[in-house]
Coordinates of C-alpha atoms in Angstrom, one line a residue:
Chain A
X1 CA 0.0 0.0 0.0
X2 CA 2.7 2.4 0.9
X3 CA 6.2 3.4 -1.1
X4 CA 9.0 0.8 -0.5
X5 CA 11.3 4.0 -0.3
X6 CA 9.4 5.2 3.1
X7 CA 9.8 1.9 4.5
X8 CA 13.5 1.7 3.2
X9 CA 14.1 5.2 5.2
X10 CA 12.1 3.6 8.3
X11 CA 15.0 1.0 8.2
X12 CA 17.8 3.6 8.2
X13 CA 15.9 5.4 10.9
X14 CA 15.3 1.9 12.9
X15 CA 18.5 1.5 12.6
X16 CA 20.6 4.6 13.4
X17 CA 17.9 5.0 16.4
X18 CA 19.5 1.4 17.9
X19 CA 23.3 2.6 17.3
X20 CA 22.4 5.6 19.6
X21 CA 20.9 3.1 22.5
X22 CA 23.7 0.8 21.7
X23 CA 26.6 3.3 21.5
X24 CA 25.6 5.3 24.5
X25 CA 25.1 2.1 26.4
X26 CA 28.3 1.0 25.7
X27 CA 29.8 4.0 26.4
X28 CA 28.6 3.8 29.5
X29 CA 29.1 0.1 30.4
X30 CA 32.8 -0.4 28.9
X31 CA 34.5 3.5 29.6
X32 CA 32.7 4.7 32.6
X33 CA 32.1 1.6 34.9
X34 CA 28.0 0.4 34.2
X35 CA 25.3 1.2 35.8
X36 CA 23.8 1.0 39.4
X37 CA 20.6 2.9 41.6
X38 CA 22.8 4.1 43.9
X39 CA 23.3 7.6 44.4
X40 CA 27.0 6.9 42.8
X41 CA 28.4 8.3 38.6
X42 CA 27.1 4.5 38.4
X43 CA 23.7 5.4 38.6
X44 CA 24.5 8.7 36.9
X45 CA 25.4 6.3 33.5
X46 CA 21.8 5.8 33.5
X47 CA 21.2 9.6 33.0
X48 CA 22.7 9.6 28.9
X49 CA 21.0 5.9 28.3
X50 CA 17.6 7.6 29.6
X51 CA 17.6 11.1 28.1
X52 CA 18.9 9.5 24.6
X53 CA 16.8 6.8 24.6
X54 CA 13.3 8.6 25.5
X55 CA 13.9 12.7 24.4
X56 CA 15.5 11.5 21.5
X57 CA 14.9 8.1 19.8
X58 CA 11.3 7.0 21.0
X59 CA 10.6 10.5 20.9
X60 CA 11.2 10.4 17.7
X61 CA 9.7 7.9 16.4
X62 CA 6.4 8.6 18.3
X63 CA 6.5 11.6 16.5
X64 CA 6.3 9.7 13.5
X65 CA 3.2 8.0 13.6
X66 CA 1.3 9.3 11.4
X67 CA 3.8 9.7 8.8
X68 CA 3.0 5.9 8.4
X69 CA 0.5 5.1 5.4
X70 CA -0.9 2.2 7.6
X71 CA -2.2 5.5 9.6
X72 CA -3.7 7.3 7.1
X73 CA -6.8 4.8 6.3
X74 CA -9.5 3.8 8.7
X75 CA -10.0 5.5 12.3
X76 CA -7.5 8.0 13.3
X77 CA -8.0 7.5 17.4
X78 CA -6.0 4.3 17.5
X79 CA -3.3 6.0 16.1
X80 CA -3.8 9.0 18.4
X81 CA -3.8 6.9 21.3
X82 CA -0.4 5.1 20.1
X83 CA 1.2 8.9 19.3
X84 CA 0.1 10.0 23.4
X85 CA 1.2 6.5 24.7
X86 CA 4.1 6.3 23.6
X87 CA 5.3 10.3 23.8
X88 CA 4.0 9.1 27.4
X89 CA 6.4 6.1 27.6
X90 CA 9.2 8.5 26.1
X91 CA 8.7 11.6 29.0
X92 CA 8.8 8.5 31.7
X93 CA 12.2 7.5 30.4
X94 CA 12.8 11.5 30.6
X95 CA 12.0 11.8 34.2
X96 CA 14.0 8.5 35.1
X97 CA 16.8 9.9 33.4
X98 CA 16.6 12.5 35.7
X99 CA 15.9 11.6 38.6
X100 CA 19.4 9.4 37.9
X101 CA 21.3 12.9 37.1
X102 CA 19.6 14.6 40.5
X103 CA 19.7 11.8 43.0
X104 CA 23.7 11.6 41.9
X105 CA 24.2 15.6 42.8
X106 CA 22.9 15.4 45.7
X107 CA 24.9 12.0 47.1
X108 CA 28.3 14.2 46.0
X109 CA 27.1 17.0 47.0
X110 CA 27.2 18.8 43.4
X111 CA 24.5 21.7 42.4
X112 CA 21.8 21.6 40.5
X113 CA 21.2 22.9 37.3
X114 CA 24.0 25.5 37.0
X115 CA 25.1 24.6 33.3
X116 CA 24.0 25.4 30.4
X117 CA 23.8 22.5 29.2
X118 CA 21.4 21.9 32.2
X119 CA 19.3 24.8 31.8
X120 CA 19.1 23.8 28.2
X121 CA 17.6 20.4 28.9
X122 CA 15.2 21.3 32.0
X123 CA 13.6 23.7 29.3
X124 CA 13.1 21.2 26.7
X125 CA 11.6 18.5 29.5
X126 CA 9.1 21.5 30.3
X127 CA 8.1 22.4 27.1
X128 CA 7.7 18.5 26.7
X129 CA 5.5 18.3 29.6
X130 CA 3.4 21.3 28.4
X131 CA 3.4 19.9 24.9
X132 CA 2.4 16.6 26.2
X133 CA -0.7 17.9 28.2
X134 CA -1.6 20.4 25.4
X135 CA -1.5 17.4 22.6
X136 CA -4.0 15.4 25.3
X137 CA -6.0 18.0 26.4
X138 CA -6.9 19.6 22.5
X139 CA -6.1 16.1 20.3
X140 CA -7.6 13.4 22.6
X141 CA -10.1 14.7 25.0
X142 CA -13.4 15.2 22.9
X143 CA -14.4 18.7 23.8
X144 CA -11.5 21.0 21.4
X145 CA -13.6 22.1 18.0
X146 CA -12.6 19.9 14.5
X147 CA -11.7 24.3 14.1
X148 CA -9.3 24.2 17.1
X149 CA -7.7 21.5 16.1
X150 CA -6.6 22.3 12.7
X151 CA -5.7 25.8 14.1
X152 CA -3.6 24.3 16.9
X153 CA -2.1 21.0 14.5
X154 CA 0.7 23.4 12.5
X155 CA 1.6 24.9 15.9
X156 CA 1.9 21.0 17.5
X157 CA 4.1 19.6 14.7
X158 CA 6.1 22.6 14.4
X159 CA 6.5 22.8 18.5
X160 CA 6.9 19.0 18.8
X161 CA 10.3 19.2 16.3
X162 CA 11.6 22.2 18.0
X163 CA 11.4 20.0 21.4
X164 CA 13.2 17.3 19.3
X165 CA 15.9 20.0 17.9
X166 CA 16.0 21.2 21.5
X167 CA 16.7 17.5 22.7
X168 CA 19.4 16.9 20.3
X169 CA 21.1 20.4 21.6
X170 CA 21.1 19.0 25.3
X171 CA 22.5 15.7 24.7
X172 CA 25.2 17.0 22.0
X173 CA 26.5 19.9 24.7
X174 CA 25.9 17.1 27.4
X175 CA 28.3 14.4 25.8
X176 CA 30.7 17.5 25.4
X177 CA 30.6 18.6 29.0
X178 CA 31.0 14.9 30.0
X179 CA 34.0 14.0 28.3
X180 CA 35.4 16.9 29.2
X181 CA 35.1 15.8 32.9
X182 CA 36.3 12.6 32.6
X183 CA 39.3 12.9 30.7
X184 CA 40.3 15.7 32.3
X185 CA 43.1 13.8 34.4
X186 CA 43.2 11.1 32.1
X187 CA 46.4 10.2 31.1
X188 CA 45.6 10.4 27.2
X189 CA 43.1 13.6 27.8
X190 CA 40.7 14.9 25.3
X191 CA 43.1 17.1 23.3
X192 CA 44.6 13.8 22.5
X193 CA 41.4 12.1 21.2
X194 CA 41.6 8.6 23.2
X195 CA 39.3 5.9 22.2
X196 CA 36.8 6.9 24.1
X197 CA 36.8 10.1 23.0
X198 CA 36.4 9.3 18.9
X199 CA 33.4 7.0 20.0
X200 CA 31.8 9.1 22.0
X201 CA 31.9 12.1 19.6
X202 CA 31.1 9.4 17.1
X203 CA 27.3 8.9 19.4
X204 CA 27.0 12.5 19.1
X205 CA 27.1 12.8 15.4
X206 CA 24.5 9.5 15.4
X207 CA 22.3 11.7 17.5
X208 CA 22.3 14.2 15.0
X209 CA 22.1 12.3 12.4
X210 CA 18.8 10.2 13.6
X211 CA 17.3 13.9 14.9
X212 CA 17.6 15.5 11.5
X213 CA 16.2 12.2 9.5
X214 CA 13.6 12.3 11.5
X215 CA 12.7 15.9 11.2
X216 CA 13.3 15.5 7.3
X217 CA 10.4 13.2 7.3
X218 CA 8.2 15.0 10.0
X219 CA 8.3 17.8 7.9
X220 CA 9.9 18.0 4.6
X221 CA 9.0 14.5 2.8
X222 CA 6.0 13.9 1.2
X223 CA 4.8 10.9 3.4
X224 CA 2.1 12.8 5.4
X225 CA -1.6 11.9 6.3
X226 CA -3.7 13.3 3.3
X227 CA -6.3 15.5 4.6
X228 CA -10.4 13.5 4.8
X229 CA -11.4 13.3 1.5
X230 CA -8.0 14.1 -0.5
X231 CA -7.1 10.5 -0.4
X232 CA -8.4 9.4 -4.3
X233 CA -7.9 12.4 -5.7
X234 CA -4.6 13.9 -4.5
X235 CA -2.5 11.1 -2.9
X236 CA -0.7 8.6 -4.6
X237 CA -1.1 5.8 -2.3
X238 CA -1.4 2.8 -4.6
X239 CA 1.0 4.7 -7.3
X240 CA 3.7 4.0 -4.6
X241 CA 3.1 0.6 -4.6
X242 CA 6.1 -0.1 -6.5
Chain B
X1 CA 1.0 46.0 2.0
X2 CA 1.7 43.6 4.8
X3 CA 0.4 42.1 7.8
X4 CA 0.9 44.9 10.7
X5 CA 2.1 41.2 13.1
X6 CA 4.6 40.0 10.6
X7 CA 6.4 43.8 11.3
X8 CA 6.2 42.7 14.8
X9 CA 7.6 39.8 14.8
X10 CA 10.7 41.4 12.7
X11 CA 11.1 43.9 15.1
X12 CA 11.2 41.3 18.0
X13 CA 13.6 39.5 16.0
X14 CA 15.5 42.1 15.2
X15 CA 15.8 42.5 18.7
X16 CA 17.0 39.2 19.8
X17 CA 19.3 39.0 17.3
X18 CA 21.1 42.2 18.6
X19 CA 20.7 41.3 21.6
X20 CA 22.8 38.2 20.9
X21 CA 25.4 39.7 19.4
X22 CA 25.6 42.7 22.3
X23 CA 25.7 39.9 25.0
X24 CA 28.0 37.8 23.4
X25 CA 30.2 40.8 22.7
X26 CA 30.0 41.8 26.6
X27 CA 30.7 38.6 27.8
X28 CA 33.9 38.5 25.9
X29 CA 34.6 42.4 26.8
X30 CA 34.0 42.5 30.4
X31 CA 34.7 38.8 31.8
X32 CA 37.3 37.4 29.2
X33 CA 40.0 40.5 28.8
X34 CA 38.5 42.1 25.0
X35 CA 39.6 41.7 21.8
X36 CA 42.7 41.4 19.8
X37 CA 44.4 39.4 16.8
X38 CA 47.7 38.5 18.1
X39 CA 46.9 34.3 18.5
X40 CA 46.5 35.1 22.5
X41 CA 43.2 34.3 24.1
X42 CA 42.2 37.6 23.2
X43 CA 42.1 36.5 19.4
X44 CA 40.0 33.4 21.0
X45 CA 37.5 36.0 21.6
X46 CA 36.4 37.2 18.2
X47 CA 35.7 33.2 17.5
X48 CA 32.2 33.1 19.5
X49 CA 31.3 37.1 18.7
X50 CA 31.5 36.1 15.0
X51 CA 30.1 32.4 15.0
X52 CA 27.0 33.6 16.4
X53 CA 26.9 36.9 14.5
X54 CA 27.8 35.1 11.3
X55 CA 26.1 31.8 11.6
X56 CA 23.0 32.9 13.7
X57 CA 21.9 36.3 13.5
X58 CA 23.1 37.4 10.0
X59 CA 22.4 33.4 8.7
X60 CA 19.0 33.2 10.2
X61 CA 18.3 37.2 8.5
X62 CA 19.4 36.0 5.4
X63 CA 17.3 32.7 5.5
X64 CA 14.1 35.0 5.6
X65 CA 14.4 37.4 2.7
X66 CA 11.8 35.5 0.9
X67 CA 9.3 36.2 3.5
X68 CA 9.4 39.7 3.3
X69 CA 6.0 40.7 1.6
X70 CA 8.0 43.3 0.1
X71 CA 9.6 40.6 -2.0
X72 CA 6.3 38.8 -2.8
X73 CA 5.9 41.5 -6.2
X74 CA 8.0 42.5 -9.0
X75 CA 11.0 40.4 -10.2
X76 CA 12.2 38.0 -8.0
X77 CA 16.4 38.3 -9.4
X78 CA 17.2 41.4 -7.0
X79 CA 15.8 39.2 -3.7
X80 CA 18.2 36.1 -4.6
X81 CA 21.1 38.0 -5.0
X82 CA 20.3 39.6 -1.7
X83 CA 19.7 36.3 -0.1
X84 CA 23.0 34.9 -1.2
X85 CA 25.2 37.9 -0.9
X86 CA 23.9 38.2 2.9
X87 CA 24.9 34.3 3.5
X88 CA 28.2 34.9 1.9
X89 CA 28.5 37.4 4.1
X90 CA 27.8 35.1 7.0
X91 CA 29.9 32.5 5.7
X92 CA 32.5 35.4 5.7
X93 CA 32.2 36.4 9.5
X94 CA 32.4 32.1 10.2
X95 CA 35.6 31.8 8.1
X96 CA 37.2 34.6 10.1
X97 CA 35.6 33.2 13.4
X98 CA 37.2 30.2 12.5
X99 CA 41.0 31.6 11.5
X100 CA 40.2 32.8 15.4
X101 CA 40.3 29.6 17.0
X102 CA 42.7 28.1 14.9
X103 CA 45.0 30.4 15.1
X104 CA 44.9 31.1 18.7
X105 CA 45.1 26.9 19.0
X106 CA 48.4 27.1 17.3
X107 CA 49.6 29.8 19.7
X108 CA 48.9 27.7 22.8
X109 CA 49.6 24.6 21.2
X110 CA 46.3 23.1 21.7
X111 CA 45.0 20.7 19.6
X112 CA 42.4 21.5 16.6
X113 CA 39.3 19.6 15.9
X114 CA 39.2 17.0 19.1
X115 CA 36.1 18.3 21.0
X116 CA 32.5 17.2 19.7
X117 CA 30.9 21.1 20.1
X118 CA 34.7 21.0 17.1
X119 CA 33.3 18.3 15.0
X120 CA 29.9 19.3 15.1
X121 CA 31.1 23.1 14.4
X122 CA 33.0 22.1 11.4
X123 CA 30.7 19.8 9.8
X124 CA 27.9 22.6 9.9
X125 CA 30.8 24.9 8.0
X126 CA 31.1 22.8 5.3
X127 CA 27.4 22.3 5.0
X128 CA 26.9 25.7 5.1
X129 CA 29.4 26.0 2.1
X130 CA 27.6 23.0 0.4
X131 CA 24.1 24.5 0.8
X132 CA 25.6 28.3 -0.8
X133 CA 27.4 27.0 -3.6
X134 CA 24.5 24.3 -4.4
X135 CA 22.0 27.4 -4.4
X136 CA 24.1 29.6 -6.4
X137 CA 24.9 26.8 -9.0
X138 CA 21.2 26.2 -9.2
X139 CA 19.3 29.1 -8.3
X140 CA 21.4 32.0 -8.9
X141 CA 23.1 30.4 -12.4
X142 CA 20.4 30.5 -15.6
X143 CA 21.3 27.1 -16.7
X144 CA 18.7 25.1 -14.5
X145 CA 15.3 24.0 -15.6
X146 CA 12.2 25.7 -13.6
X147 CA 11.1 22.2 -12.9
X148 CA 14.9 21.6 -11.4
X149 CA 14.0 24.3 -9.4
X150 CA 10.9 23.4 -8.0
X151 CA 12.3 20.0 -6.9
X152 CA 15.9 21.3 -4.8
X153 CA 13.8 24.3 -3.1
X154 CA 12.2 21.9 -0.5
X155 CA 15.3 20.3 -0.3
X156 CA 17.4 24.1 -0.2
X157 CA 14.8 25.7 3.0
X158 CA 14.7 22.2 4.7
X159 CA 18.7 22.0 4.9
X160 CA 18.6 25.6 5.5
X161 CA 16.8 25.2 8.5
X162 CA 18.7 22.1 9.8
X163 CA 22.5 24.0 9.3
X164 CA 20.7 27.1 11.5
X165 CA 19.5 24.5 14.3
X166 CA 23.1 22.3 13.7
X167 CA 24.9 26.4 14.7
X168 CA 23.0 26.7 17.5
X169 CA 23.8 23.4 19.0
X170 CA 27.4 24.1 18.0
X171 CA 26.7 27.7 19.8
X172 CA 25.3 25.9 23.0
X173 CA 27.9 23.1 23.4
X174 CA 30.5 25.9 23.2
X175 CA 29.2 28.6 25.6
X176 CA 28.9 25.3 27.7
X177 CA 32.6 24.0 27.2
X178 CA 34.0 27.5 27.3
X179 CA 32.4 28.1 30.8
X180 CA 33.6 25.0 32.3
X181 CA 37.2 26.2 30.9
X182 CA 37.4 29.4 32.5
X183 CA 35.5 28.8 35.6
X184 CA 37.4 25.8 36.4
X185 CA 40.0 27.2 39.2
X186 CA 38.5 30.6 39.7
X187 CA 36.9 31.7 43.4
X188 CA 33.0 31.4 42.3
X189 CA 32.9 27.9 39.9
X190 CA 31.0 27.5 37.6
X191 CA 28.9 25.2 39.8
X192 CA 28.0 28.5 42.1
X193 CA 26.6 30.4 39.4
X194 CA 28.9 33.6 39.6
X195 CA 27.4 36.3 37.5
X196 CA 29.8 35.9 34.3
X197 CA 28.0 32.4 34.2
X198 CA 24.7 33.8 34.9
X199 CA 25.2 35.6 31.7
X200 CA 26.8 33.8 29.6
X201 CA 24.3 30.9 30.2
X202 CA 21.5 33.9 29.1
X203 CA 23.1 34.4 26.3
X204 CA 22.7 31.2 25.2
X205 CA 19.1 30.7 25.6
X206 CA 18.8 34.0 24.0
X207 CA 20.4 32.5 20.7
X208 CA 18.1 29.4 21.3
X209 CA 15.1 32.0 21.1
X210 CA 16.4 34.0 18.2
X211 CA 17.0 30.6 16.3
X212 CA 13.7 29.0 17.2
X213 CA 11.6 32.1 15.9
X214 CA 13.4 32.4 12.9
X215 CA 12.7 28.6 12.3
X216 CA 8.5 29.2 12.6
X217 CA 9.1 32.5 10.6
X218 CA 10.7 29.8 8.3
X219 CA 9.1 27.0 8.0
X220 CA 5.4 27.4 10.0
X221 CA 4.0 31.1 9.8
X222 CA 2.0 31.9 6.9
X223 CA 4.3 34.7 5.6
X224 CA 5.4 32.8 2.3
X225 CA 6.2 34.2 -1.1
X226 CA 3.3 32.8 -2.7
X227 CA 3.7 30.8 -6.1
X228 CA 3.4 32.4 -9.2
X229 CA -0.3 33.2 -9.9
X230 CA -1.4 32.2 -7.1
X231 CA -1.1 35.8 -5.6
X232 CA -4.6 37.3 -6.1
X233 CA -6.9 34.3 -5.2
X234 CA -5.0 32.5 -2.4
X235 CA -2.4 35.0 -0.7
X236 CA -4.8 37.5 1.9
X237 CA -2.1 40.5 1.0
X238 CA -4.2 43.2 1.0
X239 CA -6.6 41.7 3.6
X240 CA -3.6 41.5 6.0
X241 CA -3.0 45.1 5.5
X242 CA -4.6 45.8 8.8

């Protein structure tokens, strides 16, 4: 029903989304000790797994939902419900991740929320959180006008990649900040770009790289849910078949 | 001619993009010793003044020539040569912003290209130059089809609008890493928020806000140049002239 080339781009998403999971995770795991829950920089590890893994990949591809053709024929609430759940499921990872980052402060004693980098990223969890309850309050409750809704939609997608953009922002001036830390006394530091170094940087550029696919197709391809009644006439569903 | 709110939101953008610049400008003048081009530190300086004057505020100016009514009527020749010769003149101020930090790494005998907010940095450059020289080769040069045309421009404001967001990230990580530098052994750390901190971290949620309103003017507000003949039945010019 739908063009092999979105699915083939679904793939490359699929797959750079589970190269940022797995490098960060690695990272984590092999350069900087694992993880624990228990107060320690083990359970701060958890922190770049978390905030990767929900503000960034599922994040993403929750925003992609209805960029799927299965999506664009039959009832749209399903699909709604899948967008909010799993946005939902995304923000819990969010708040996990820090929680990890806050709970670690406070066992060594460090402040809160003095970077920029931290400033940065509360921001873009609040604006998620306000996005979030907007979406649910507007898309999914039944009151909101079929007017309100097409008035607020534009201003949705267009906030909901700016979140993503912000996202990526955090987590690329996070990575920075953190190797910066760690190899500060290292005995092959930064400057000298160690291993650890070249693969973190390396997870940064996959962050980009995933974020800015997935904006391409949130809102520059033309796989997008034809407006009711466009569908014969203007969409060339089955003329993708190929 | 024009909507009264689109002249508002230039003004207000106008603002924040001198703003920007003033802050960043201040930051360097008052906390970090001034300006000079002698490969010290104070050379250093010039590097964040021009990145974000060049690929911010003058980039993201450029980027919305088009969506000055003004340039909706008459020919549209005089508007592309203003669009590119203002990115070449951003693509100017990086170049020079970037001799800064090179040459000033050479001086102290500091490595060049290690950090991620480096890689990140230079790969938006050379897009940057890639996007310019693609849009003057095809948009600027007479030897490309209409239809040619038609088919990169999605392509030209979509990658446009990722190399503004890629800048700010570059932007963020830096004021991050360049805070953590400075503030390391000094009496107020980073970590107590001293008031060179305080504002430098302002500064760069000031360039997030600059870059994010130039992305809705960009891709979300209804202020486009509308296509040819379309102008009297479908673009509310003169109804907007309120």
């Amino acid at each position: 029903m739908a063009s092999g080339r979105f699915y083939m781009t679904c793939m490359v998403l699929g797959s750079l989304g589970s190269m940022c999971i797995l490098f960060i995770t690695y990272w984590m795991q092999y350069w900087r000790g694992g993880f624990a829950w228990d107060g320690s920089v083990h359970m701060f590890n958890w922190h770049p797994v978390l905030m990767i893994s929900g503000m960034v990949v599922l994040y993403g591809a929750a925003s992609l939902v209805y960029r799927l053709p299965l999506s664009w024929v039959g009832p749209k609430l399903p699909w709604k419900v899948l967008h909010a759940a799993l946005h939902l499921l995304a923000f819990t990872l969010t708040v996990v991740g820090l929680v990890a980052v806050f709970q670690f402060h406070n066992h060594s004693k460090i402040s809160h929320l003095y970077s920029l980098h931290s400033w940065l990223g509360i921001t873009t969890v609040v604006f998620f959180a306000c996005q979030w309850s907007l979406g649910f309050a507007v898309f999914l409750l039944p009151w909101a006008s079929q007017w309100l809704r097409s008035l607020l939609k534009p201003v949705h997608v267009f906030f909901g990649a700016c979140i993503l953009s912000l996202s990526i922002t955090s987590v690329i001036s996070g990575i920075n900040e953190k190797l910066f830390f760690v190899l500060k006394n290292a005995t092959k530091p930064y400057s000298s770009l160690p291993g650890e170094a070249i693969f973190a940087n390396s997870t940064g550029i996959l962050v980009v790289t995933f974020g800015l696919l997935v904006l391409y197709i949130l809102l520059a391809s033309p796989w997008k849910r034809p407006d009711p009644g466009t569908l014969t006439d203007r969409q060339p569903l089955l003329r993708d078949r190929e």
